[in-house]
Short mmCIF file of C-alpha atoms (C1' of nucleotides) in Angstrom, two decimals:
data_model
loop_
_atom_site.label_atom_id
_atom_site.label_comp_id
_atom_site.label_asym_id
_atom_site.label_seq_id
_atom_site.Cartn_x
_atom_site.Cartn_y
_atom_site.Cartn_z
CA MET A 1 -10.41 4.58 -3.76
CA LEU A 2 -12.48 8.46 -4.56
CA SER A 3 -12.81 10.27 -0.68
CA ILE A 4 -16.13 10.86 0.65
CA GLU A 5 -15.06 14.08 1.58
CA GLN A 6 -14.53 14.96 -2.29
CA ILE A 7 -18.34 13.50 -3.16
CA ILE A 8 -19.29 15.54 0.15
CA ASN A 9 -18.92 18.95 -1.13
CA GLU A 10 -18.62 18.19 -5.01
CA PRO A 11 -21.66 15.24 -6.01
CA GLU A 12 -22.91 16.50 -8.99
CA ILE A 13 -18.49 16.95 -10.92
CA VAL A 14 -18.65 13.17 -9.25
CA ARG A 15 -21.30 12.34 -10.30
CA GLN A 16 -20.85 13.93 -13.70
CA LYS A 17 -17.61 11.88 -14.08
CA LEU A 18 -18.68 9.25 -13.37
CA VAL A 19 -21.14 9.10 -15.32
CA ASP A 20 -19.14 9.95 -18.18
CA ARG A 21 -17.15 6.59 -17.89
CA GLY A 22 -20.64 4.90 -17.81
CA GLU A 23 -21.18 4.89 -14.85
CA ASP A 24 -23.98 5.07 -12.67
CA PRO A 25 -23.00 7.00 -8.85
CA PRO A 26 -24.86 6.04 -6.30
CA ILE A 27 -24.26 9.49 -4.70
CA GLU A 28 -26.86 9.80 -2.61
CA GLU A 29 -26.12 6.61 -0.67
CA MET A 30 -23.31 7.46 0.20
CA ILE A 31 -23.69 11.24 1.86
CA GLU A 32 -26.79 9.58 3.93
CA LEU A 33 -24.61 6.89 4.70
CA ASP A 34 -21.72 8.93 6.03
CA ALA A 35 -24.20 11.22 7.78
CA ARG A 36 -25.23 8.89 10.12
CA ARG A 37 -21.87 7.42 10.55
CA ARG A 38 -20.30 10.34 12.08
CA ALA A 39 -23.34 10.66 14.56
CA LEU A 40 -22.54 7.48 14.84
CA VAL A 41 -18.41 7.88 15.84
CA HIS A 42 -20.33 10.75 17.94
CA GLU A 43 -22.03 8.69 20.00
CA GLY A 44 -19.92 6.72 20.14
CA ASP A 45 -16.58 9.01 21.80
CA GLU A 46 -18.65 10.34 24.44
CA LEU A 47 -19.62 6.76 25.23
CA ARG A 48 -15.75 5.71 25.67
CA ALA A 49 -16.19 9.05 27.36
CA LYS A 50 -17.84 8.62 30.33
CA ARG A 51 -16.79 4.56 31.02
CA ASN A 52 -12.79 6.44 31.15
CA GLU A 53 -13.48 8.94 33.34
CA VAL A 54 -15.54 6.34 35.75
CA SER A 55 -13.34 3.50 34.85
CA ARG A 56 -10.01 6.02 36.59
CA GLY A 57 -12.40 6.84 39.61
CA ILE A 58 -12.98 3.15 39.25
CA GLY A 59 -8.74 3.11 39.66
CA GLN A 60 -8.51 6.26 41.28
CA SER A 61 -10.53 5.26 44.43
CA GLY A 62 -8.44 1.72 44.82
CA GLY A 63 -10.24 -0.02 41.86
CA LYS A 64 -13.34 -1.72 43.68
CA PRO A 65 -16.74 -0.80 41.23
CA SER A 66 -19.80 -0.57 43.74
CA PRO A 67 -22.64 -3.19 42.60
CA GLU A 68 -24.57 0.41 41.12
CA GLN A 69 -21.09 1.59 38.54
CA ILE A 70 -21.10 -2.04 37.79
CA ALA A 71 -24.97 -1.85 35.94
CA GLU A 72 -24.60 1.89 34.71
CA MET A 73 -21.53 0.61 32.99
CA ARG A 74 -23.10 -2.29 31.75
CA SER A 75 -25.70 -0.90 30.22
CA VAL A 76 -23.33 2.28 29.03
CA GLY A 77 -20.91 -0.53 27.79
CA ASP A 78 -24.10 -1.76 25.88
CA ARG A 79 -25.11 1.11 24.06
CA ILE A 80 -20.99 1.33 23.09
CA LYS A 81 -22.08 -2.29 21.62
CA VAL A 82 -24.63 -1.95 20.24
CA ILE A 83 -23.03 1.37 18.12
CA GLU A 84 -20.53 -0.42 17.11
CA THR A 85 -21.97 -2.91 15.47
CA GLU A 86 -23.91 -0.41 12.96
CA GLN A 87 -20.64 2.07 12.65
CA GLU A 88 -19.75 -1.08 10.98
CA GLU A 89 -22.13 -2.08 9.51
CA ILE A 90 -22.76 1.46 8.10
CA GLN A 91 -19.10 1.72 7.04
CA GLN A 92 -18.98 -1.70 5.61
CA GLU A 93 -22.24 -0.31 2.84
CA LEU A 94 -20.08 2.48 2.74
CA HIS A 95 -16.95 0.69 1.39
CA ASP A 96 -18.92 -2.06 -0.71
CA LEU A 97 -20.16 0.81 -2.19
CA LEU A 98 -16.58 2.26 -2.74
CA ILE A 99 -14.84 -0.35 -3.37
CA VAL A 100 -16.40 -0.79 -6.97
CA LEU A 101 -16.30 3.24 -8.10
CA PRO A 102 -13.36 3.63 -10.81
CA ASN A 103 -11.02 6.68 -10.35
CA LEU A 104 -11.95 10.13 -11.72
CA PRO A 105 -11.00 11.29 -15.76
CA LYS A 106 -8.79 14.10 -15.65
CA ASP A 107 -11.22 16.74 -17.30
CA THR A 108 -8.36 16.36 -20.03
CA VAL A 109 -9.00 13.17 -21.08
CA PRO A 110 -11.82 12.74 -24.12
CA VAL A 111 -15.07 12.53 -23.57
CA GLY A 112 -16.29 9.45 -25.22
CA PRO A 113 -18.18 5.41 -24.31
CA ASP A 114 -15.58 3.18 -25.75
CA GLU A 115 -11.92 3.32 -27.91
CA ASP A 116 -14.16 4.89 -30.52
CA SER A 117 -13.68 8.19 -28.44
CA ASN A 118 -9.84 7.63 -28.39
CA VAL A 119 -7.65 10.79 -29.91
CA ILE A 120 -4.60 10.46 -32.13
CA VAL A 121 -2.26 12.71 -30.21
CA ARG A 122 1.04 11.82 -31.25
CA GLU A 123 3.30 9.83 -33.93
CA GLY A 124 6.62 8.82 -34.85
CA PRO A 125 7.69 7.98 -38.47
CA PRO A 126 5.28 6.77 -40.96
CA PRO A 127 6.09 2.98 -41.19
CA GLY A 128 8.41 2.20 -44.52
CA GLU A 129 7.73 1.61 -47.47
CA ARG A 130 8.43 -2.11 -49.45
CA ASP A 131 8.45 -4.16 -52.12
CA PHE A 132 7.87 -7.78 -50.94
CA ASP A 133 5.22 -8.94 -48.72
CA VAL A 134 6.20 -9.21 -44.95
CA GLU A 135 4.97 -12.54 -44.01
CA PRO A 136 3.04 -13.02 -40.34
CA ASN A 137 5.00 -14.02 -37.69
CA TRP A 138 3.49 -16.80 -36.67
CA ASP A 139 4.25 -18.14 -40.07
CA PHE A 140 7.86 -17.19 -40.07
CA ALA A 141 7.74 -19.17 -36.11
CA ASP A 142 6.23 -22.47 -37.70
CA ARG A 143 9.13 -21.72 -40.41
CA THR A 144 12.15 -21.23 -38.11
CA GLY A 145 10.41 -23.12 -35.12
CA ILE A 146 10.95 -19.69 -33.09
CA PHE A 147 8.07 -20.32 -30.70
CA ASP A 148 5.33 -22.80 -30.36
CA LEU A 149 1.97 -22.97 -29.98
CA ALA A 150 0.76 -26.44 -30.28
CA ALA A 151 4.31 -27.24 -27.10
CA GLY A 152 2.47 -24.37 -25.16
CA ALA A 153 -1.02 -25.86 -25.98
CA LYS A 154 0.03 -29.90 -25.37
CA MET A 155 1.45 -28.83 -22.22
CA SER A 156 -1.07 -26.23 -20.51
CA GLY A 157 -4.10 -25.59 -23.20
CA ALA A 158 -5.49 -22.79 -25.29
CA ARG A 159 -3.01 -19.52 -25.06
CA PHE A 160 -0.26 -20.38 -23.62
CA TYR A 161 3.45 -20.88 -25.89
CA VAL A 162 6.61 -21.90 -26.11
CA LEU A 163 10.12 -19.32 -27.08
CA LYS A 164 12.32 -21.62 -28.90
CA GLY A 165 15.91 -20.51 -29.18
CA LYS A 166 16.61 -17.82 -31.38
CA GLY A 167 13.09 -16.53 -29.95
CA ALA A 168 13.47 -17.06 -26.45
CA ALA A 169 16.62 -15.02 -26.98
CA LEU A 170 15.48 -11.99 -28.37
CA GLN A 171 12.79 -11.83 -26.30
CA ARG A 172 15.78 -11.98 -23.33
CA ALA A 173 17.79 -9.55 -25.25
CA LEU A 174 14.33 -7.34 -25.84
CA SER A 175 13.98 -7.09 -21.47
CA ASP A 176 18.07 -6.89 -20.67
CA TRP A 177 18.47 -4.19 -22.35
CA MET A 178 14.86 -2.55 -21.37
CA LEU A 179 15.80 -3.06 -17.85
CA ASP A 180 18.81 -1.27 -18.57
CA VAL A 181 17.98 2.04 -20.53
CA HIS A 182 15.31 2.36 -17.78
CA THR A 183 17.16 2.32 -15.06
CA ARG A 184 21.12 3.43 -16.05
CA GLU A 185 19.34 5.98 -18.23
CA HIS A 186 15.47 6.63 -17.37
CA GLY A 187 16.53 6.97 -13.18
CA TYR A 188 14.75 4.36 -12.70
CA ILE A 189 15.09 1.56 -9.64
CA GLU A 190 15.06 -2.62 -10.49
CA ILE A 191 12.56 -4.49 -8.74
CA ALA A 192 11.65 -8.31 -8.68
CA PRO A 193 8.62 -8.45 -6.51
CA PRO A 194 6.66 -11.74 -5.55
CA PHE A 195 4.66 -13.20 -9.14
CA MET A 196 1.39 -13.93 -6.13
CA VAL A 197 0.11 -11.71 -3.90
CA ARG A 198 -2.52 -11.65 -1.26
CA SER A 199 -5.84 -10.19 -1.88
CA GLU A 200 -5.03 -7.05 -0.13
CA THR A 201 -2.26 -6.11 -2.62
CA MET A 202 -4.90 -7.38 -5.10
CA THR A 203 -7.84 -4.99 -4.00
CA ALA A 204 -5.11 -2.06 -3.32
CA SER A 205 -4.18 -1.67 -6.89
CA GLY A 206 -8.23 -2.00 -8.18
CA ASN A 207 -8.13 -5.56 -9.46
CA LEU A 208 -10.42 -6.90 -6.87
CA PRO A 209 -12.73 -6.85 -6.23
CA LYS A 210 -14.35 -6.08 -9.68
CA PHE A 211 -12.14 -8.12 -11.80
CA ALA A 212 -11.48 -11.61 -10.16
CA ASP A 213 -12.97 -13.16 -13.33
CA GLU A 214 -9.52 -11.57 -14.84
CA LEU A 215 -7.00 -13.30 -12.24
CA PHE A 216 -5.59 -16.97 -11.29
CA HIS A 217 -5.83 -17.15 -8.48
CA ASP A 218 -4.64 -20.17 -5.65
CA GLU A 219 -7.47 -21.79 -3.07
CA GLU A 220 -5.83 -23.74 -1.48
CA ASP A 221 -3.71 -20.75 -0.22
CA ASP A 222 -4.94 -17.07 -1.50
CA LEU A 223 -2.80 -15.91 -4.15
CA TRP A 224 -3.48 -13.68 -6.82
CA LEU A 225 -0.58 -14.30 -9.84
CA ILE A 226 -0.57 -11.14 -10.34
CA PRO A 227 -1.65 -9.61 -14.17
CA THR A 228 0.95 -6.70 -13.69
CA SER A 229 3.80 -6.31 -11.87
CA GLU A 230 1.81 -2.80 -11.15
CA VAL A 231 -0.21 -4.55 -8.77
CA ALA A 232 3.41 -5.62 -6.48
CA LEU A 233 4.80 -2.29 -7.40
CA ASN A 234 1.75 -0.25 -6.13
CA TYR A 235 1.86 -2.25 -2.72
CA LEU A 236 5.67 -1.33 -1.72
CA HIS A 237 4.82 1.10 0.05
CA SER A 238 1.69 0.24 1.90
CA GLY A 239 1.07 1.79 5.08
CA GLU A 240 4.28 3.41 5.04
CA ILE A 241 4.38 7.89 5.23
CA ILE A 242 6.98 8.78 2.66
CA GLU A 243 9.38 11.83 4.32
CA PRO A 244 10.12 14.65 2.79
CA GLY A 245 12.41 14.74 -0.47
CA ALA A 246 12.24 10.85 -1.51
CA LEU A 247 9.49 11.17 -3.92
CA PRO A 248 9.44 10.73 -6.59
CA LEU A 249 10.01 6.68 -6.35
CA LYS A 250 10.27 5.38 -9.93
CA TYR A 251 11.03 1.13 -10.01
CA VAL A 252 10.94 -0.43 -12.71
CA ALA A 253 10.64 -3.96 -12.57
CA HIS A 254 10.78 -7.78 -16.07
CA THR A 255 8.31 -10.21 -14.45
CA PRO A 256 5.56 -12.40 -15.97
CA CYS A 257 1.80 -11.34 -15.80
CA PHE A 258 -0.48 -14.03 -16.16
CA ARG A 259 -3.81 -13.54 -17.28
CA ARG A 260 -7.42 -14.99 -17.26
CA GLU A 261 -8.93 -13.40 -20.03
CA ARG A 262 -11.60 -14.36 -20.24
CA THR A 263 -13.88 -10.92 -21.21
CA ALA A 264 -11.66 -11.12 -24.02
CA ALA A 265 -12.40 -14.63 -24.52
CA GLY A 266 -12.67 -14.92 -28.84
CA ARG A 267 -10.89 -11.82 -29.23
CA ASP A 268 -6.51 -12.83 -30.66
CA THR A 269 -7.08 -16.32 -30.65
CA ARG A 270 -3.84 -16.47 -33.15
CA GLY A 271 -0.49 -16.77 -31.80
CA ILE A 272 1.38 -14.77 -28.91
CA LYS A 273 -0.35 -11.79 -29.63
CA ARG A 274 -2.80 -12.15 -26.38
CA VAL A 275 -1.95 -15.15 -23.67
CA HIS A 276 -2.30 -16.17 -20.38
CA GLN A 277 0.90 -15.78 -19.49
CA PHE A 278 3.58 -13.50 -20.90
CA GLU A 279 6.28 -11.86 -19.75
CA LYS A 280 6.41 -7.00 -19.20
CA VAL A 281 9.16 -4.44 -18.22
CA GLU A 282 6.98 -2.23 -15.97
CA MET A 283 7.90 1.63 -14.98
CA PHE A 284 5.59 2.61 -12.08
CA GLN A 285 6.65 6.20 -9.66
CA PHE A 286 4.59 6.87 -6.77
CA VAL A 287 5.20 11.16 -6.33
CA ASP A 288 4.51 14.48 -5.39
CA PRO A 289 0.66 15.41 -6.21
CA ASP A 290 1.06 18.88 -7.56
CA GLN A 291 4.00 15.97 -9.98
CA SER A 292 1.76 13.35 -11.91
CA GLY A 293 0.76 15.40 -14.67
CA GLY A 294 4.15 16.28 -15.39
CA VAL A 295 5.61 12.99 -14.83
CA LEU A 296 2.98 10.86 -17.54
CA ASP A 297 4.76 13.02 -19.97
CA GLY A 298 7.69 11.65 -18.80
CA MET A 299 6.82 7.88 -18.55
CA VAL A 300 5.60 8.21 -22.37
CA ASP A 301 8.10 9.50 -22.98
CA ASP A 302 10.35 6.67 -21.90
CA ALA A 303 8.36 4.24 -23.70
CA ILE A 304 8.75 5.87 -26.37
CA ASP A 305 12.46 7.00 -26.81
CA LEU A 306 12.48 2.93 -26.87
CA CYS A 307 10.27 2.48 -30.02
CA GLU A 308 12.61 4.57 -30.91
CA ARG A 309 15.69 3.25 -30.53
CA LEU A 310 14.29 -0.33 -32.17
CA GLY A 311 13.11 1.86 -35.67
CA LEU A 312 9.01 0.75 -34.37
CA PRO A 313 6.96 3.24 -36.51
CA TRP A 314 4.50 4.74 -33.05
CA ARG A 315 2.01 6.23 -32.64
CA LEU A 316 0.19 7.57 -29.28
CA LEU A 317 -3.44 7.47 -28.20
CA ALA A 318 -4.79 9.58 -25.81
CA LEU A 319 -7.67 6.64 -24.35
CA ALA A 320 -11.29 7.66 -23.89
CA THR A 321 -13.36 8.13 -20.46
CA GLY A 322 -15.16 4.29 -21.74
CA ASP A 323 -11.88 3.17 -22.03
CA ILE A 324 -9.21 3.79 -19.57
CA SER A 325 -8.80 1.73 -17.18
CA PHE A 326 -10.68 1.74 -13.66
CA GLN A 327 -7.48 2.56 -11.53
CA SER A 328 -7.15 5.42 -14.01
CA ALA A 329 -7.71 8.75 -14.05
CA GLN A 330 -5.83 9.03 -17.68
CA THR A 331 -4.40 6.57 -19.92
CA TYR A 332 -1.90 7.43 -22.90
CA ASP A 333 -1.85 3.60 -24.73
CA LEU A 334 1.86 3.22 -27.42
CA GLU A 335 0.36 1.44 -30.70
CA VAL A 336 3.34 0.01 -32.74
CA TRP A 337 2.43 -1.05 -36.70
CA SER A 338 3.56 -4.48 -37.85
CA PRO A 339 3.76 -4.75 -41.10
CA GLY A 340 3.04 -8.19 -41.84
CA ILE A 341 -0.76 -8.93 -39.80
CA GLU A 342 -1.05 -4.85 -40.43
CA GLU A 343 -2.25 -4.10 -36.80
CA TRP A 344 -0.97 -1.17 -34.31
CA LEU A 345 0.07 -3.21 -31.73
CA GLU A 346 -0.58 -2.25 -27.96
CA VAL A 347 2.85 -1.94 -26.40
CA SER A 348 2.49 -0.10 -23.69
CA SER A 349 -0.81 1.36 -21.32
CA LEU A 350 0.49 5.02 -19.13
CA SER A 351 -2.14 5.77 -16.49
CA ASN A 352 -1.73 8.51 -14.30
CA CYS A 353 -4.26 6.60 -11.15
CA THR A 354 -3.84 9.71 -8.92
CA ASP A 355 -3.97 9.01 -5.52
CA PHE A 356 -6.73 6.34 -6.08
CA GLN A 357 -3.98 2.96 -5.53
CA ALA A 358 -2.30 5.98 -2.33
CA ARG A 359 -6.06 5.58 -1.10
CA ARG A 360 -6.28 2.01 -1.39
CA SER A 361 -2.32 0.74 -0.22
CA ASN A 362 -2.52 3.69 2.30
CA THR A 363 0.38 5.06 0.90
CA ARG A 364 1.05 8.20 1.62
CA PHE A 365 4.44 11.08 2.00
CA ARG A 366 5.30 14.31 4.29
CA PRO A 367 5.24 17.31 1.80
CA GLU A 368 7.32 19.29 4.23
CA GLU A 369 9.33 18.74 7.81
CA GLY A 370 6.03 19.08 10.31
CA ALA A 371 3.74 18.78 7.57
CA GLY A 372 0.60 16.53 7.70
CA THR A 373 0.97 13.75 6.15
CA GLY A 374 -1.12 13.70 1.71
CA PHE A 375 -1.27 10.40 -0.28
CA VAL A 376 0.42 10.40 -3.02
CA HIS A 377 0.30 9.97 -6.65
CA SER A 378 0.96 6.91 -8.77
CA LEU A 379 1.19 6.38 -11.82
CA ASN A 380 2.53 3.26 -14.41
CA GLY A 381 3.20 1.88 -17.74
CA SER A 382 4.39 -0.56 -19.81
CA GLY A 383 7.97 -0.57 -21.18
CA LEU A 384 7.60 -2.72 -22.95
CA ALA A 385 5.65 -5.27 -23.12
CA LEU A 386 7.87 -8.69 -25.08
CA PRO A 387 5.78 -10.77 -27.30
CA ARG A 388 4.60 -8.07 -28.61
CA MET A 389 8.15 -6.35 -29.15
CA VAL A 390 8.52 -9.79 -30.68
CA ILE A 391 5.62 -9.76 -32.96
CA ALA A 392 6.61 -5.92 -33.98
CA ILE A 393 9.76 -7.29 -34.12
CA LEU A 394 10.21 -10.01 -36.35
CA GLU A 395 7.86 -8.24 -38.99
CA ASN A 396 8.99 -4.96 -39.23
CA TYR A 397 12.97 -6.35 -39.10
CA GLN A 398 11.90 -8.87 -41.36
CA GLN A 399 13.62 -8.77 -45.25
CA ALA A 400 13.49 -9.44 -48.89
CA ASP A 401 14.94 -12.54 -48.54
CA GLY A 402 13.13 -14.35 -45.47
CA THR A 403 14.89 -13.23 -42.33
CA VAL A 404 14.70 -11.38 -40.17
CA SER A 405 18.29 -8.91 -39.06
CA ILE A 406 18.54 -8.01 -35.59
CA PRO A 407 18.08 -4.28 -34.39
CA GLU A 408 21.35 -2.83 -33.82
CA VAL A 409 20.27 -1.91 -30.25
CA LEU A 410 20.11 -5.21 -29.63
CA ARG A 411 22.84 -7.18 -30.98
CA PRO A 412 24.84 -7.21 -27.74
CA TYR A 413 22.11 -8.76 -25.98
CA THR A 414 20.97 -11.22 -28.98
CA GLY A 415 25.08 -12.74 -29.74
CA PHE A 416 23.45 -12.67 -33.12
CA ASP A 417 22.56 -10.72 -35.77
CA SER A 418 19.89 -12.88 -37.59
CA ILE A 419 17.13 -14.96 -37.00
CA GLY A 420 16.08 -17.59 -39.89
"C1'" G B 1 5.48 -30.50 7.44
"C1'" G B 2 7.16 -30.54 13.72
"C1'" A B 3 8.83 -27.62 18.30
"C1'" G B 4 9.66 -23.58 20.25
"C1'" G B 5 9.69 -18.07 21.12
"C1'" G B 6 8.09 -13.04 19.89
"C1'" G B 7 5.68 -8.82 17.60
"C1'" U B 8 4.82 -1.92 22.40
"C1'" G B 9 6.56 4.82 19.92
"C1'" G B 10 11.21 7.40 15.29
"C1'" C B 11 14.68 3.74 17.60
"C1'" C B 12 16.08 0.48 21.73
"C1'" G B 13 13.59 -1.51 26.14
"C1'" A B 14 9.42 -2.12 30.91
"C1'" G B 15 4.70 -3.12 31.09
"C1'" U B 16 0.28 -10.56 33.58
"C1'" G B 17 -6.54 -6.66 35.32
"C1'" G B 18 -7.92 0.42 37.88
"C1'" U B 19 -3.91 6.57 39.46
"C1'" U B 20 -0.43 3.60 31.84
"C1'" U B 21 -3.00 9.89 31.46
"C1'" A B 22 2.56 3.49 28.53
"C1'" A B 23 7.99 3.43 32.40
"C1'" G B 24 12.85 4.63 31.33
"C1'" G B 25 17.24 5.63 27.86
"C1'" C B 26 19.02 7.15 22.42
"C1'" G B 27 17.02 10.08 18.54
"C1'" C B 28 15.22 14.50 17.03
"C1'" C B 29 12.87 20.05 17.92
"C1'" U B 30 13.03 24.41 20.90
"C1'" G B 31 14.54 27.18 25.16
"C1'" U B 32 17.66 28.67 29.33
"C1'" C B 33 23.54 29.33 29.50
"C1'" U B 34 28.01 30.22 25.41
"C1'" U B 35 31.95 34.45 21.66
"C1'" G B 36 30.12 30.16 18.77
"C1'" A B 37 29.64 24.20 19.63
"C1'" A B 38 29.69 20.96 23.35
"C1'" A B 39 27.64 19.08 28.36
"C1'" A B 40 23.91 20.13 31.50
"C1'" C B 41 19.10 21.82 32.51
"C1'" A B 42 13.57 22.68 31.70
"C1'" G B 43 9.60 21.86 27.44
"C1'" G B 44 8.50 18.95 23.70
"C1'" U B 45 8.16 14.91 19.95
"C1'" U B 46 2.88 9.24 15.93
"C1'" U B 47 -1.18 8.98 13.33
"C1'" A B 48 -6.50 8.29 12.36
"C1'" C B 49 -11.31 9.92 13.41
"C1'" C B 50 -15.63 13.05 16.06
"C1'" G B 51 -17.04 18.07 17.17
"C1'" G B 52 -15.68 23.46 17.12
"C1'" C B 53 -14.98 29.86 12.61
"C1'" G B 54 -11.44 28.23 16.30
"C1'" A B 55 -8.63 28.82 20.76
"C1'" C B 56 -9.61 24.29 21.82
"C1'" G B 57 -12.05 19.01 23.20
"C1'" G B 58 -13.36 14.56 23.21
"C1'" U B 59 -12.24 8.93 20.62
"C1'" A B 60 -8.64 5.03 19.04
"C1'" A B 61 -4.21 2.70 17.47
"C1'" C B 62 0.61 -2.08 21.68
"C1'" G B 63 1.31 -7.40 14.94
"C1'" C B 64 -4.08 -7.69 13.04
"C1'" A B 65 -9.12 -9.51 13.71
"C1'" G B 66 -12.92 -11.36 17.78
"C1'" G B 67 -13.93 -12.53 22.98
"C1'" U B 68 -14.01 -12.26 28.64
"C1'" U B 69 -14.78 -8.06 31.79
"C1'" C B 70 -18.02 -2.57 34.73
"C1'" G B 71 -12.43 -1.51 32.68
"C1'" A B 72 -7.96 -5.22 28.44
"C1'" A B 73 -1.12 -2.70 25.97
"C1'" U B 74 -1.80 -6.79 30.14
"C1'" C B 75 -7.05 -13.01 30.02
"C1'" C B 76 -9.12 -15.32 25.63
"C1'" U B 77 -9.72 -17.64 20.65
"C1'" G B 78 -8.20 -17.53 16.09
"C1'" U B 79 -4.47 -15.40 11.65
"C1'" C B 80 -0.74 -12.74 9.96
"C1'" C B 81 3.97 -11.44 10.29
"C1'" C B 82 9.90 -12.84 12.63
"C1'" C B 83 13.47 -15.68 14.92
"C1'" U B 84 15.20 -20.51 16.32
"C1'" C B 85 15.59 -25.99 16.25
"C1'" C B 86 14.36 -30.57 13.34
"C1'" G B 87 12.77 -32.86 8.75
"C1'" C B 88 11.97 -31.87 3.09
"C1'" C B 89 13.88 -29.18 -0.67
"C1'" A B 90 15.98 -25.77 -5.55
#
RNA sequence: GGAGGGGUGGCCGAGUGGUUUAAGGCGCCUGUCUUGAAAACAGGUUUACCGGCGACGGUAACGCAGGUUCGAAUCCUGUCCCCUCCGCCA
């Protein structure tokens, strides 16, 4: 959520940044609503002050109000009720306008309407040359039986799949290894959150109210399946004031992610690249607002580190204003090359959400003892998305004889050296 | 799923319609005393919003949301959460 103070103080900057994202924000309307809200708050406060004063007097003089007092206070009470109702309506109106506005992109974000304006900012070593054709992961899977799309479709429908045998073990090895690197070397605390959350939680992360279509929802208990553990982690300190010195808070979680993929209905229908349920290791940090820029770079390094240790060809993209996610002020996508399908696969999206999610979840901090409170900054990034890492390993580690050798770092976790 | 109990400040805990402007205690901060500390004593100790250049003044919040009332921590309704017992169950 954007702050109304900022909208009032620098309306043209806010407008331009939202226009860069393809929005047409009702700036004047919001300013006008807030002015009316303030006037009503003021009038209501004064009436309540009067009521409090008279009530105190009645209490002090024995507790029996005169008929005149009752009549007068009844009309004051009626007026307060009218003002409160009007104030609530206006606040709701303003809230409804604010809650659907995305975060403001940072000045350094490339301006452009869509992904064509994304910029490659860092690259790992180039993909190696091979003297044989790499088999696409789905063909390899059919041949070896390590994942089964038909079985997934049979039990759950399109875009579900079943991992089997060494396929399941490879994914488990990857997630265990990633968690170990993040917790033992990168300084993250492991969290195992619920996979279902309330509407408030989903709203705080920015997924509701605008993106309900992309989510699975249980009507009976009004619970939402998380599309990423970011949603749960963002709510971990909701309503709290984090004490001086406690930041940064670095969390990592390994959860399934549930996505309806409605807007991407026709895209990536083959294989396990885009599915309704997948697993992901997610990094999440709450930080001092002064630190968030540098922390994002550090989080990017944490994600790249995994690709490097696995020896996968990678590149890093700075997403354009029209391509960053709703809650983000700045996003990098980390992609790895997969030589069988000949595609760059997005295995991590890393975002600085500044105070956007903290406002929605009411997560504050105290910079130092005795100081006032402020909203924290939140950052998230995959570290990393598992099905796509499985694809990348199956294709990058494929040998001329049609087998896949397991990356050295994963062998202690898999207990086997090759598949196929 | 059934029955019962409960949610009050950083913590414990009193408070069943009006001097509650939330008692009392603990913790924490400041001061007096002391070589220093402790003890004792005194004062202070939330968050958000509105008005004001400011000193400051006002309003709200007793899980949350409604309602009754001139007036609600207190009464009513709903809801969320916690605890105990029963049932079921990985």
